Amino acid sequence: MRLGKTIDKQLQTQHHGLSKRERFEKRVEKMESGCWHWTGSLNKTGYGQFNLNGDRPILTHRASWLIYKGEIPVNSESAYQTLYVLHSCDNPKCVNPEHLFLGSQQGNMDDKMAKGRHAYGNALGEKHGNAKLTPDLVREIRASAETESQLSKRLGIARSSIYAVRRGQTWKHVT
Ligand SMILES: [Zn+2]
């Protein structure tokens, strides 16, 4: 399959003599709990970021998926272009690929329901005109180096919502 070959080739690309996986693992501390703690650079909201492809930093759980599991498939259920990388361990800073799974937006909601946090999410953002936003997406918006209009286009979310998220006017509870 051509796509798979491309990914393999990308993963083998050396950077300062180290593969992407080696660069990533140098910044990971494996905890007794099984979670992988990120010790590398953080974005301004305190989330781990990693420059996987040498163009711009991305959130570390998404980088982890791309390194260990492969491509993040297109999300057919949402305007958001790819599926979400979600945490089964409920630790948003964890980068252990075994604690990550893919979900659509609905999957994210189901996951929240299962964890009993649905009411919390609704009260604090998801039903206040930001129906398309999720906590992981809010973190991605805040971590991204893209402009508001680029993000708006890529994620299918109104620019005004992205501005408000970045200024901390909405989704204040998401850190
Ligand atoms: Zn974990």
Tab-separated table of N, CA and C and ligand atoms in Angstrom:
chain	number	residue	atom	x	y	z
A	1	MET	N	0.842	-1.187	0.000
A	1	MET	CA	0.000	0.000	0.000
A	1	MET	C	0.879	1.239	0.000
A	2	ARG	N	0.625	2.126	-0.909
A	2	ARG	CA	1.525	3.280	-1.075
A	2	ARG	C	1.571	4.174	0.160
A	3	LEU	N	0.396	4.377	0.764
A	3	LEU	CA	0.325	5.273	1.914
A	3	LEU	C	1.216	4.765	3.051
A	4	GLY	N	1.112	3.455	3.320
A	4	GLY	CA	1.898	2.861	4.394
A	4	GLY	C	3.382	3.023	4.159
A	5	LYS	N	3.788	2.841	2.933
A	5	LYS	CA	5.207	2.975	2.601
A	5	LYS	C	5.699	4.396	2.862
A	6	THR	N	4.841	5.368	2.515
A	6	THR	CA	5.221	6.762	2.733
A	6	THR	C	5.467	7.005	4.216
A	7	ILE	N	4.577	6.475	5.061
A	7	ILE	CA	4.716	6.682	6.503
A	7	ILE	C	6.013	6.042	6.996
A	8	ASP	N	6.285	4.814	6.569
A	8	ASP	CA	7.518	4.148	6.985
A	8	ASP	C	8.730	4.995	6.621
A	9	LYS	N	8.686	5.524	5.425
A	9	LYS	CA	9.810	6.316	4.952
A	9	LYS	C	9.983	7.567	5.809
A	10	GLN	N	8.833	8.198	6.138
A	10	GLN	CA	8.884	9.398	6.969
A	10	GLN	C	9.457	9.068	8.346
A	11	LEU	N	9.057	7.936	8.879
A	11	LEU	CA	9.501	7.578	10.223
A	11	LEU	C	10.990	7.266	10.261
A	12	GLN	N	11.514	6.830	9.142
A	12	GLN	CA	12.937	6.501	9.118
A	12	GLN	C	13.805	7.732	8.889
A	13	THR	N	13.154	8.848	8.549
A	13	THR	CA	13.924	10.058	8.273
A	13	THR	C	14.737	10.422	9.506
A	14	GLN	N	15.988	10.625	9.297
A	14	GLN	CA	16.871	10.941	10.418
A	14	GLN	C	16.909	12.448	10.650
A	15	HIS	N	17.059	12.824	11.889
A	15	HIS	CA	17.130	14.229	12.259
A	15	HIS	C	18.203	14.329	13.326
A	16	HIS	N	19.254	15.012	13.050
A	16	HIS	CA	20.405	15.074	13.957
A	16	HIS	C	20.844	13.662	14.345
A	17	GLY	N	20.790	12.747	13.409
A	17	GLY	CA	21.239	11.378	13.654
A	17	GLY	C	20.234	10.520	14.395
A	18	LEU	N	19.111	11.086	14.807
A	18	LEU	CA	18.115	10.298	15.540
A	18	LEU	C	16.835	10.195	14.721
A	19	SER	N	16.149	9.050	14.846
A	19	SER	CA	14.847	8.940	14.204
A	19	SER	C	13.845	9.775	15.004
A	20	LYS	N	12.678	9.998	14.413
A	20	LYS	CA	11.628	10.745	15.112
A	20	LYS	C	11.272	10.063	16.425
A	21	ARG	N	11.205	8.736	16.376
A	21	ARG	CA	10.840	7.983	17.563
A	21	ARG	C	11.897	8.152	18.662
A	22	GLU	N	13.171	8.132	18.254
A	22	GLU	CA	14.239	8.314	19.246
A	22	GLU	C	14.212	9.720	19.840
A	23	ARG	N	13.972	10.706	18.975
A	23	ARG	CA	13.877	12.091	19.480
A	23	ARG	C	12.732	12.206	20.481
A	24	PHE	N	11.599	11.575	20.155
A	24	PHE	CA	10.417	11.637	21.020
A	24	PHE	C	10.698	10.946	22.356
A	25	GLU	N	11.284	9.750	22.288
A	25	GLU	CA	11.478	8.951	23.508
A	25	GLU	C	12.510	9.560	24.455
A	26	LYS	N	13.403	10.377	23.919
A	26	LYS	CA	14.355	11.074	24.792
A	26	LYS	C	13.644	12.009	25.758
A	27	ARG	N	12.426	12.396	25.417
A	27	ARG	CA	11.678	13.376	26.218
A	27	ARG	C	10.528	12.722	26.983
A	28	VAL	N	10.584	11.405	27.115
A	28	VAL	CA	9.495	10.686	27.776
A	28	VAL	C	10.020	9.999	29.030
A	29	GLU	N	9.281	10.156	30.113
A	29	GLU	CA	9.604	9.436	31.338
A	29	GLU	C	8.468	8.447	31.589
A	30	LYS	N	8.795	7.139	31.624
A	30	LYS	CA	7.757	6.124	31.797
A	30	LYS	C	7.456	5.944	33.286
A	31	MET	N	6.229	6.248	33.671
A	31	MET	CA	5.835	6.249	35.080
A	31	MET	C	5.392	4.851	35.514
A	32	GLU	N	5.400	4.622	36.840
A	32	GLU	CA	4.944	3.334	37.373
A	32	GLU	C	3.488	3.063	37.025
A	33	SER	N	2.688	4.118	36.923
A	33	SER	CA	1.262	3.982	36.600
A	33	SER	C	1.061	3.441	35.182
A	34	GLY	N	2.124	3.472	34.372
A	34	GLY	CA	1.978	3.064	32.976
A	34	GLY	C	1.894	4.259	32.047
A	35	CYS	N	1.562	5.415	32.614
A	35	CYS	CA	1.496	6.616	31.784
A	35	CYS	C	2.912	7.073	31.431
A	36	TRP	N	3.025	7.688	30.279
A	36	TRP	CA	4.300	8.254	29.847
A	36	TRP	C	4.230	9.764	30.049
A	37	HIS	N	5.129	10.236	30.898
A	37	HIS	CA	5.155	11.651	31.230
A	37	HIS	C	6.079	12.394	30.266
A	38	TRP	N	5.574	13.457	29.678
A	38	TRP	CA	6.348	14.234	28.709
A	38	TRP	C	7.255	15.210	29.453
A	39	THR	N	8.542	15.151	29.173
A	39	THR	CA	9.492	16.051	29.834
A	39	THR	C	10.055	17.089	28.861
A	40	GLY	N	9.572	17.069	27.642
A	40	GLY	CA	10.067	18.008	26.625
A	40	GLY	C	9.372	19.350	26.698
A	41	SER	N	9.430	20.091	25.619
A	41	SER	CA	8.931	21.461	25.648
A	41	SER	C	7.410	21.499	25.748
A	42	LEU	N	6.934	22.587	26.354
A	42	LEU	CA	5.503	22.778	26.568
A	42	LEU	C	5.064	24.013	25.800
A	43	ASN	N	3.804	24.021	25.411
A	43	ASN	CA	3.281	25.242	24.791
A	43	ASN	C	2.866	26.206	25.904
A	44	LYS	N	2.334	27.379	25.507
A	44	LYS	CA	2.077	28.399	26.526
A	44	LYS	C	0.925	28.025	27.461
A	45	THR	N	0.142	27.020	27.097
A	45	THR	CA	-0.908	26.589	28.017
A	45	THR	C	-0.465	25.384	28.841
A	46	GLY	N	0.792	25.010	28.740
A	46	GLY	CA	1.308	23.953	29.609
A	46	GLY	C	1.232	22.555	29.032
A	47	TYR	N	0.843	22.435	27.771
A	47	TYR	CA	0.754	21.120	27.154
A	47	TYR	C	2.006	20.767	26.371
A	48	GLY	N	2.340	19.504	26.385
A	48	GLY	CA	3.518	19.038	25.674
A	48	GLY	C	3.385	19.269	24.177
A	49	GLN	N	4.466	19.696	23.577
A	49	GLN	CA	4.459	19.856	22.132
A	49	GLN	C	5.745	19.264	21.572
A	50	PHE	N	5.643	18.785	20.345
A	50	PHE	CA	6.766	18.116	19.715
A	50	PHE	C	6.742	18.434	18.232
A	51	ASN	N	7.884	18.814	17.714
A	51	ASN	CA	7.956	19.149	16.290
A	51	ASN	C	8.312	17.882	15.510
A	52	LEU	N	7.272	17.152	15.134
A	52	LEU	CA	7.456	15.847	14.505
A	52	LEU	C	8.076	15.948	13.127
A	53	ASN	N	7.558	16.855	12.319
A	53	ASN	CA	7.983	16.904	10.913
A	53	ASN	C	8.889	18.081	10.586
A	54	GLY	N	9.292	18.831	11.618
A	54	GLY	CA	10.200	19.942	11.375
A	54	GLY	C	9.515	21.180	10.836
A	55	ASP	N	8.165	21.191	10.812
A	55	ASP	CA	7.491	22.397	10.329
A	55	ASP	C	6.879	23.201	11.485
A	56	ARG	N	6.047	22.543	12.281
A	56	ARG	CA	5.479	23.247	13.431
A	56	ARG	C	5.208	22.237	14.533
A	57	PRO	N	5.228	22.690	15.794
A	57	PRO	CA	4.979	21.746	16.881
A	57	PRO	C	3.529	21.275	16.882
A	58	ILE	N	3.323	20.023	17.234
A	58	ILE	CA	1.955	19.509	17.402
A	58	ILE	C	1.843	18.933	18.806
A	59	LEU	N	0.623	18.709	19.256
A	59	LEU	CA	0.425	18.172	20.605
A	59	LEU	C	1.029	16.773	20.701
A	60	THR	N	1.596	16.489	21.866
A	60	THR	CA	2.392	15.273	21.999
A	60	THR	C	1.571	13.980	21.871
A	61	HIS	N	0.296	13.982	22.298
A	61	HIS	CA	-0.461	12.730	22.146
A	61	HIS	C	-0.753	12.444	20.673
A	62	ARG	N	-0.908	13.506	19.890
A	62	ARG	CA	-1.082	13.297	18.442
A	62	ARG	C	0.232	12.852	17.804
A	63	ALA	N	1.335	13.443	18.259
A	63	ALA	CA	2.649	13.028	17.754
A	63	ALA	C	2.895	11.559	18.091
A	64	SER	N	2.536	11.164	19.316
A	64	SER	CA	2.732	9.782	19.750
A	64	SER	C	1.982	8.816	18.830
A	65	TRP	N	0.732	9.173	18.537
A	65	TRP	CA	-0.057	8.308	17.642
A	65	TRP	C	0.628	8.166	16.282
A	66	LEU	N	1.079	9.295	15.744
A	66	LEU	CA	1.690	9.280	14.411
A	66	LEU	C	2.983	8.464	14.401
A	67	ILE	N	3.720	8.485	15.502
A	67	ILE	CA	4.986	7.757	15.573
A	67	ILE	C	4.760	6.256	15.741
A	68	TYR	N	3.891	5.886	16.690
A	68	TYR	CA	3.784	4.468	17.062
A	68	TYR	C	2.672	3.725	16.326
A	69	LYS	N	1.625	4.451	15.931
A	69	LYS	CA	0.453	3.769	15.372
A	69	LYS	C	0.260	4.063	13.892
A	70	GLY	N	0.727	5.200	13.436
A	70	GLY	CA	0.552	5.541	12.031
A	70	GLY	C	-0.364	6.728	11.841
A	71	GLU	N	-0.973	6.740	10.684
A	71	GLU	CA	-1.764	7.902	10.290
A	71	GLU	C	-3.007	8.059	11.158
A	72	ILE	N	-3.467	9.293	11.316
A	72	ILE	CA	-4.749	9.565	11.976
A	72	ILE	C	-5.793	9.700	10.871
A	73	PRO	N	-6.752	8.771	10.818
A	73	PRO	CA	-7.683	8.771	9.677
A	73	PRO	C	-8.608	9.984	9.644
A	74	VAL	N	-9.166	10.203	8.474
A	74	VAL	CA	-10.136	11.282	8.272
A	74	VAL	C	-11.381	11.018	9.108
A	75	ASN	N	-11.938	12.076	9.650
A	75	ASN	CA	-13.146	11.981	10.470
A	75	ASN	C	-14.364	12.244	9.595
A	76	SER	N	-15.113	11.189	9.322
A	76	SER	CA	-16.259	11.345	8.420
A	76	SER	C	-17.469	11.946	9.126
A	77	GLU	N	-17.445	12.019	10.454
A	77	GLU	CA	-18.624	12.482	11.197
A	77	GLU	C	-18.572	13.951	11.563
A	78	SER	N	-17.531	14.634	11.160
A	78	SER	CA	-17.388	16.009	11.623
A	78	SER	C	-16.633	16.827	10.587
A	79	ALA	N	-16.752	18.144	10.721
A	79	ALA	CA	-15.991	19.029	9.847
A	79	ALA	C	-14.505	18.997	10.208
A	80	TYR	N	-14.226	18.524	11.407
A	80	TYR	CA	-12.849	18.390	11.830
A	80	TYR	C	-12.181	17.353	10.938
A	81	GLN	N	-10.997	17.656	10.421
A	81	GLN	CA	-10.467	16.838	9.337
A	81	GLN	C	-10.033	15.423	9.717
A	82	THR	N	-9.512	15.262	10.901
A	82	THR	CA	-9.062	13.929	11.290
A	82	THR	C	-9.771	13.501	12.563
A	83	LEU	N	-9.687	12.211	12.844
A	83	LEU	CA	-10.235	11.709	14.097
A	83	LEU	C	-9.463	12.309	15.266
A	84	TYR	N	-10.089	12.278	16.425
A	84	TYR	CA	-9.450	12.753	17.634
A	84	TYR	C	-8.575	11.646	18.221
A	85	VAL	N	-7.469	12.041	18.807
A	85	VAL	CA	-6.680	11.105	19.604
A	85	VAL	C	-7.091	11.330	21.045
A	86	LEU	N	-7.670	10.289	21.642
A	86	LEU	CA	-8.267	10.405	22.978
A	86	LEU	C	-7.503	9.535	23.978
A	87	HIS	N	-7.663	9.861	25.240
A	87	HIS	CA	-6.937	9.153	26.290
A	87	HIS	C	-7.841	8.149	27.010
A	88	SER	N	-7.428	6.878	27.063
A	88	SER	CA	-8.187	5.914	27.864
A	88	SER	C	-7.827	6.062	29.332
A	89	CYS	N	-6.682	6.663	29.637
A	89	CYS	CA	-6.239	6.801	31.029
A	89	CYS	C	-6.729	8.100	31.656
A	90	ASP	N	-7.419	8.929	30.892
A	90	ASP	CA	-7.975	10.168	31.420
A	90	ASP	C	-6.890	11.133	31.904
A	91	ASN	N	-5.696	10.962	31.398
A	91	ASN	CA	-4.592	11.852	31.757
A	91	ASN	C	-4.175	12.576	30.475
A	92	PRO	N	-4.673	13.795	30.284
A	92	PRO	CA	-4.466	14.460	28.990
A	92	PRO	C	-3.001	14.708	28.640
A	93	LYS	N	-2.134	14.598	29.614
A	93	LYS	CA	-0.714	14.832	29.331
A	93	LYS	C	0.046	13.548	28.995
A	94	CYS	N	-0.630	12.405	29.093
A	94	CYS	CA	0.032	11.119	28.839
A	94	CYS	C	0.312	10.947	27.341
A	95	VAL	N	1.474	10.361	27.023
A	95	VAL	CA	1.807	10.120	25.612
A	95	VAL	C	2.055	8.638	25.320
A	96	ASN	N	1.650	7.748	26.256
A	96	ASN	CA	1.803	6.311	26.009
A	96	ASN	C	0.838	5.888	24.898
A	97	PRO	N	1.366	5.393	23.768
A	97	PRO	CA	0.468	5.048	22.658
A	97	PRO	C	-0.570	3.994	23.052
A	98	GLU	N	-0.247	3.159	24.052
A	98	GLU	CA	-1.207	2.140	24.478
A	98	GLU	C	-2.366	2.745	25.281
A	99	HIS	N	-2.233	3.988	25.683
A	99	HIS	CA	-3.312	4.671	26.421
A	99	HIS	C	-4.089	5.603	25.518
A	100	LEU	N	-3.836	5.511	24.217
A	100	LEU	CA	-4.501	6.410	23.278
A	100	LEU	C	-5.417	5.613	22.354
A	101	PHE	N	-6.506	6.221	21.978
A	101	PHE	CA	-7.375	5.599	20.977
A	101	PHE	C	-7.970	6.700	20.114
A	102	LEU	N	-8.455	6.288	18.952
A	102	LEU	CA	-9.041	7.258	18.029
A	102	LEU	C	-10.538	7.321	18.220
A	103	GLY	N	-11.097	8.519	18.073
A	103	GLY	CA	-12.548	8.641	18.131
A	103	GLY	C	-13.018	9.782	17.272
A	104	SER	N	-14.257	9.686	16.847
A	104	SER	CA	-14.893	10.820	16.196
A	104	SER	C	-15.344	11.736	17.320
A	105	GLN	N	-15.937	12.851	16.974
A	105	GLN	CA	-16.449	13.739	18.011
A	105	GLN	C	-17.485	13.019	18.861
A	106	GLN	N	-18.373	12.265	18.202
A	106	GLN	CA	-19.390	11.524	18.936
A	106	GLN	C	-18.723	10.534	19.879
A	107	GLY	N	-17.678	9.926	19.391
A	107	GLY	CA	-16.926	9.006	20.241
A	107	GLY	C	-16.415	9.699	21.482
A	108	ASN	N	-15.986	10.927	21.295
A	108	ASN	CA	-15.503	11.706	22.426
A	108	ASN	C	-16.613	11.919	23.449
A	109	MET	N	-17.818	12.215	22.932
A	109	MET	CA	-18.956	12.421	23.824
A	109	MET	C	-19.327	11.133	24.540
A	110	ASP	N	-19.324	10.015	23.800
A	110	ASP	CA	-19.654	8.727	24.411
A	110	ASP	C	-18.664	8.402	25.524
A	111	ASP	N	-17.406	8.712	25.237
A	111	ASP	CA	-16.346	8.464	26.196
A	111	ASP	C	-16.588	9.265	27.474
A	112	LYS	N	-16.996	10.503	27.295
A	112	LYS	CA	-17.290	11.367	28.445
A	112	LYS	C	-18.455	10.822	29.244
A	113	MET	N	-19.511	10.387	28.513
A	113	MET	CA	-20.690	9.820	29.169
A	113	MET	C	-20.260	8.640	30.018
A	114	ALA	N	-19.438	7.786	29.422
A	114	ALA	CA	-19.012	6.575	30.113
A	114	ALA	C	-18.229	6.918	31.372
A	115	LYS	N	-17.535	8.026	31.318
A	115	LYS	CA	-16.728	8.420	32.473
A	115	LYS	C	-17.518	9.295	33.446
A	116	GLY	N	-18.786	9.567	33.113
A	116	GLY	CA	-19.624	10.335	34.025
A	116	GLY	C	-19.295	11.818	34.066
A	117	ARG	N	-18.668	12.304	33.014
A	117	ARG	CA	-18.298	13.711	33.019
A	117	ARG	C	-19.141	14.513	32.044
A	118	HIS	N	-20.232	13.923	31.573
A	118	HIS	CA	-21.005	14.588	30.521
A	118	HIS	C	-21.604	15.900	31.001
A	119	ALA	N	-22.186	15.895	32.187
A	119	ALA	CA	-22.829	17.096	32.711
A	119	ALA	C	-21.795	18.211	32.883
A	120	TYR	N	-20.644	17.843	33.321
A	120	TYR	CA	-19.551	18.799	33.512
A	120	TYR	C	-19.219	19.487	32.192
A	121	GLY	N	-19.062	18.691	31.143
A	121	GLY	CA	-18.736	19.252	29.838
A	121	GLY	C	-19.818	20.195	29.345
A	122	ASN	N	-21.063	19.784	29.473
A	122	ASN	CA	-22.152	20.615	28.980
A	122	ASN	C	-22.259	21.928	29.729
A	123	ALA	N	-22.089	21.869	31.034
A	123	ALA	CA	-22.250	23.072	31.837
A	123	ALA	C	-21.165	24.089	31.514
A	124	LEU	N	-20.041	23.620	31.041
A	124	LEU	CA	-18.901	24.523	30.929
A	124	LEU	C	-18.467	24.822	29.508
A	125	GLY	N	-19.271	24.536	28.536
A	125	GLY	CA	-18.820	24.949	27.211
A	125	GLY	C	-19.528	24.283	26.059
A	126	GLU	N	-19.709	22.974	26.117
A	126	GLU	CA	-20.108	22.293	24.903
A	126	GLU	C	-21.501	22.660	24.421
A	127	LYS	N	-22.331	23.259	25.250
A	127	LYS	CA	-23.653	23.659	24.777
A	127	LYS	C	-23.818	25.168	24.768
A	128	HIS	N	-22.747	25.888	24.748
A	128	HIS	CA	-22.832	27.340	24.740
A	128	HIS	C	-22.363	27.890	23.398
A	129	GLY	N	-22.933	27.396	22.327
A	129	GLY	CA	-22.592	27.894	21.001
A	129	GLY	C	-21.268	27.371	20.486
A	130	ASN	N	-20.664	26.465	21.208
A	130	ASN	CA	-19.394	25.880	20.778
A	130	ASN	C	-19.559	24.385	20.562
A	131	ALA	N	-20.672	24.014	19.962
A	131	ALA	CA	-21.024	22.603	19.886
A	131	ALA	C	-19.939	21.757	19.239
A	132	LYS	N	-19.152	22.341	18.366
A	132	LYS	CA	-18.154	21.535	17.668
A	132	LYS	C	-16.861	21.374	18.461
A	133	LEU	N	-16.709	22.181	19.479
A	133	LEU	CA	-15.456	22.125	20.235
A	133	LEU	C	-15.485	21.020	21.283
A	134	THR	N	-14.339	20.436	21.507
A	134	THR	CA	-14.168	19.450	22.566
A	134	THR	C	-12.909	19.858	23.323
A	135	PRO	N	-12.726	19.342	24.536
A	135	PRO	CA	-11.517	19.728	25.290
A	135	PRO	C	-10.218	19.452	24.524
A	136	ASP	N	-10.125	18.321	23.864
A	136	ASP	CA	-8.882	18.021	23.129
A	136	ASP	C	-8.683	19.001	21.970
A	137	LEU	N	-9.796	19.400	21.349
A	137	LEU	CA	-9.718	20.349	20.238
A	137	LEU	C	-9.321	21.736	20.746
A	138	VAL	N	-9.861	22.111	21.892
A	138	VAL	CA	-9.502	23.399	22.504
A	138	VAL	C	-7.999	23.434	22.784
A	139	ARG	N	-7.482	22.319	23.283
A	139	ARG	CA	-6.037	22.257	23.563
A	139	ARG	C	-5.240	22.367	22.263
A	140	GLU	N	-5.738	21.726	21.229
A	140	GLU	CA	-5.035	21.797	19.950
A	140	GLU	C	-5.031	23.226	19.410
A	141	ILE	N	-6.169	23.911	19.510
A	141	ILE	CA	-6.257	25.298	19.033
A	141	ILE	C	-5.256	26.166	19.782
A	142	ARG	N	-5.169	25.978	21.089
A	142	ARG	CA	-4.262	26.808	21.889
A	142	ARG	C	-2.801	26.458	21.619
A	143	ALA	N	-2.554	25.211	21.236
A	143	ALA	CA	-1.171	24.786	21.011
A	143	ALA	C	-0.679	25.157	19.620
A	144	SER	N	-1.596	25.354	18.705
A	144	SER	CA	-1.231	25.504	17.301
A	144	SER	C	-0.563	26.848	17.030
A	145	ALA	N	0.383	26.817	16.107
A	145	ALA	CA	1.038	28.051	15.674
A	145	ALA	C	0.297	28.667	14.485
A	146	GLU	N	-0.779	28.024	14.050
A	146	GLU	CA	-1.527	28.527	12.892
A	146	GLU	C	-2.332	29.772	13.257
A	147	THR	N	-2.661	30.566	12.237
A	147	THR	CA	-3.507	31.740	12.476
A	147	THR	C	-4.939	31.280	12.719
A	148	GLU	N	-5.753	32.208	13.252
A	148	GLU	CA	-7.160	31.884	13.498
A	148	GLU	C	-7.862	31.487	12.206
A	149	SER	N	-7.543	32.178	11.110
A	149	SER	CA	-8.270	31.854	9.873
A	149	SER	C	-7.828	30.493	9.319
A	150	GLN	N	-6.537	30.156	9.477
A	150	GLN	CA	-6.092	28.821	9.044
A	150	GLN	C	-6.792	27.735	9.870
A	151	LEU	N	-6.848	27.961	11.185
A	151	LEU	CA	-7.498	26.979	12.055
A	151	LEU	C	-8.979	26.861	11.721
A	152	SER	N	-9.603	28.003	11.479
A	152	SER	CA	-11.025	28.024	11.171
A	152	SER	C	-11.315	27.176	9.934
A	153	LYS	N	-10.471	27.341	8.935
A	153	LYS	CA	-10.614	26.604	7.691
A	153	LYS	C	-10.372	25.109	7.911
A	154	ARG	N	-9.299	24.800	8.621
A	154	ARG	CA	-8.901	23.410	8.791
A	154	ARG	C	-9.884	22.649	9.686
A	155	LEU	N	-10.371	23.305	10.735
A	155	LEU	CA	-11.198	22.601	11.712
A	155	LEU	C	-12.689	22.793	11.475
A	156	GLY	N	-13.047	23.751	10.606
A	156	GLY	CA	-14.463	23.992	10.358
A	156	GLY	C	-15.170	24.627	11.540
A	157	ILE	N	-14.437	25.442	12.279
A	157	ILE	CA	-15.000	26.109	13.455
A	157	ILE	C	-14.934	27.616	13.223
A	158	ALA	N	-15.974	28.315	13.656
A	158	ALA	CA	-16.033	29.763	13.414
A	158	ALA	C	-14.811	30.470	13.995
A	159	ARG	N	-14.317	31.465	13.249
A	159	ARG	CA	-13.150	32.218	13.714
A	159	ARG	C	-13.395	32.851	15.068
A	160	SER	N	-14.620	33.355	15.260
A	160	SER	CA	-14.932	34.009	16.538
A	160	SER	C	-14.772	33.030	17.704
A	161	SER	N	-15.139	31.766	17.462
A	161	SER	CA	-14.993	30.754	18.522
A	161	SER	C	-13.519	30.499	18.817
A	162	ILE	N	-12.709	30.493	17.745
A	162	ILE	CA	-11.277	30.231	17.920
A	162	ILE	C	-10.616	31.403	18.659
A	163	TYR	N	-10.980	32.635	18.288
A	163	TYR	CA	-10.469	33.804	19.008
A	163	TYR	C	-10.789	33.689	20.501
A	164	ALA	N	-12.071	33.378	20.776
A	164	ALA	CA	-12.518	33.343	22.173
A	164	ALA	C	-11.783	32.263	22.966
A	165	VAL	N	-11.552	31.120	22.322
A	165	VAL	CA	-10.826	30.033	22.983
A	165	VAL	C	-9.397	30.477	23.285
A	166	ARG	N	-8.767	31.109	22.302
A	166	ARG	CA	-7.362	31.513	22.479
A	166	ARG	C	-7.208	32.610	23.526
A	167	ARG	N	-8.202	33.495	23.606
A	167	ARG	CA	-8.121	34.573	24.596
A	167	ARG	C	-8.585	34.109	25.970
A	168	GLY	N	-9.049	32.871	26.047
A	168	GLY	CA	-9.498	32.363	27.350
A	168	GLY	C	-10.868	32.892	27.746
A	169	GLN	N	-11.623	33.423	26.769
A	169	GLN	CA	-12.965	33.917	27.083
A	169	GLN	C	-13.947	32.763	27.218
A	170	THR	N	-13.668	31.665	26.521
A	170	THR	CA	-14.472	30.458	26.671
A	170	THR	C	-13.546	29.299	26.997
A	171	TRP	N	-14.116	28.227	27.483
A	171	TRP	CA	-13.365	27.019	27.806
A	171	TRP	C	-12.231	27.297	28.801
A	172	LYS	N	-12.526	28.185	29.759
A	172	LYS	CA	-11.519	28.519	30.772
A	172	LYS	C	-11.124	27.301	31.601
A	173	HIS	N	-12.065	26.354	31.708
A	173	HIS	CA	-11.812	25.190	32.562
A	173	HIS	C	-10.855	24.204	31.919
A	174	VAL	N	-10.625	24.355	30.611
A	174	VAL	CA	-9.720	23.418	29.923
A	174	VAL	C	-8.309	23.974	29.984
A	175	THR	N	-7.423	23.172	30.576
A	175	THR	CA	-6.031	23.633	30.685
A	175	THR	C	-5.133	22.645	29.993
B	1	ZN	ZN	-1.685	7.182	30.349
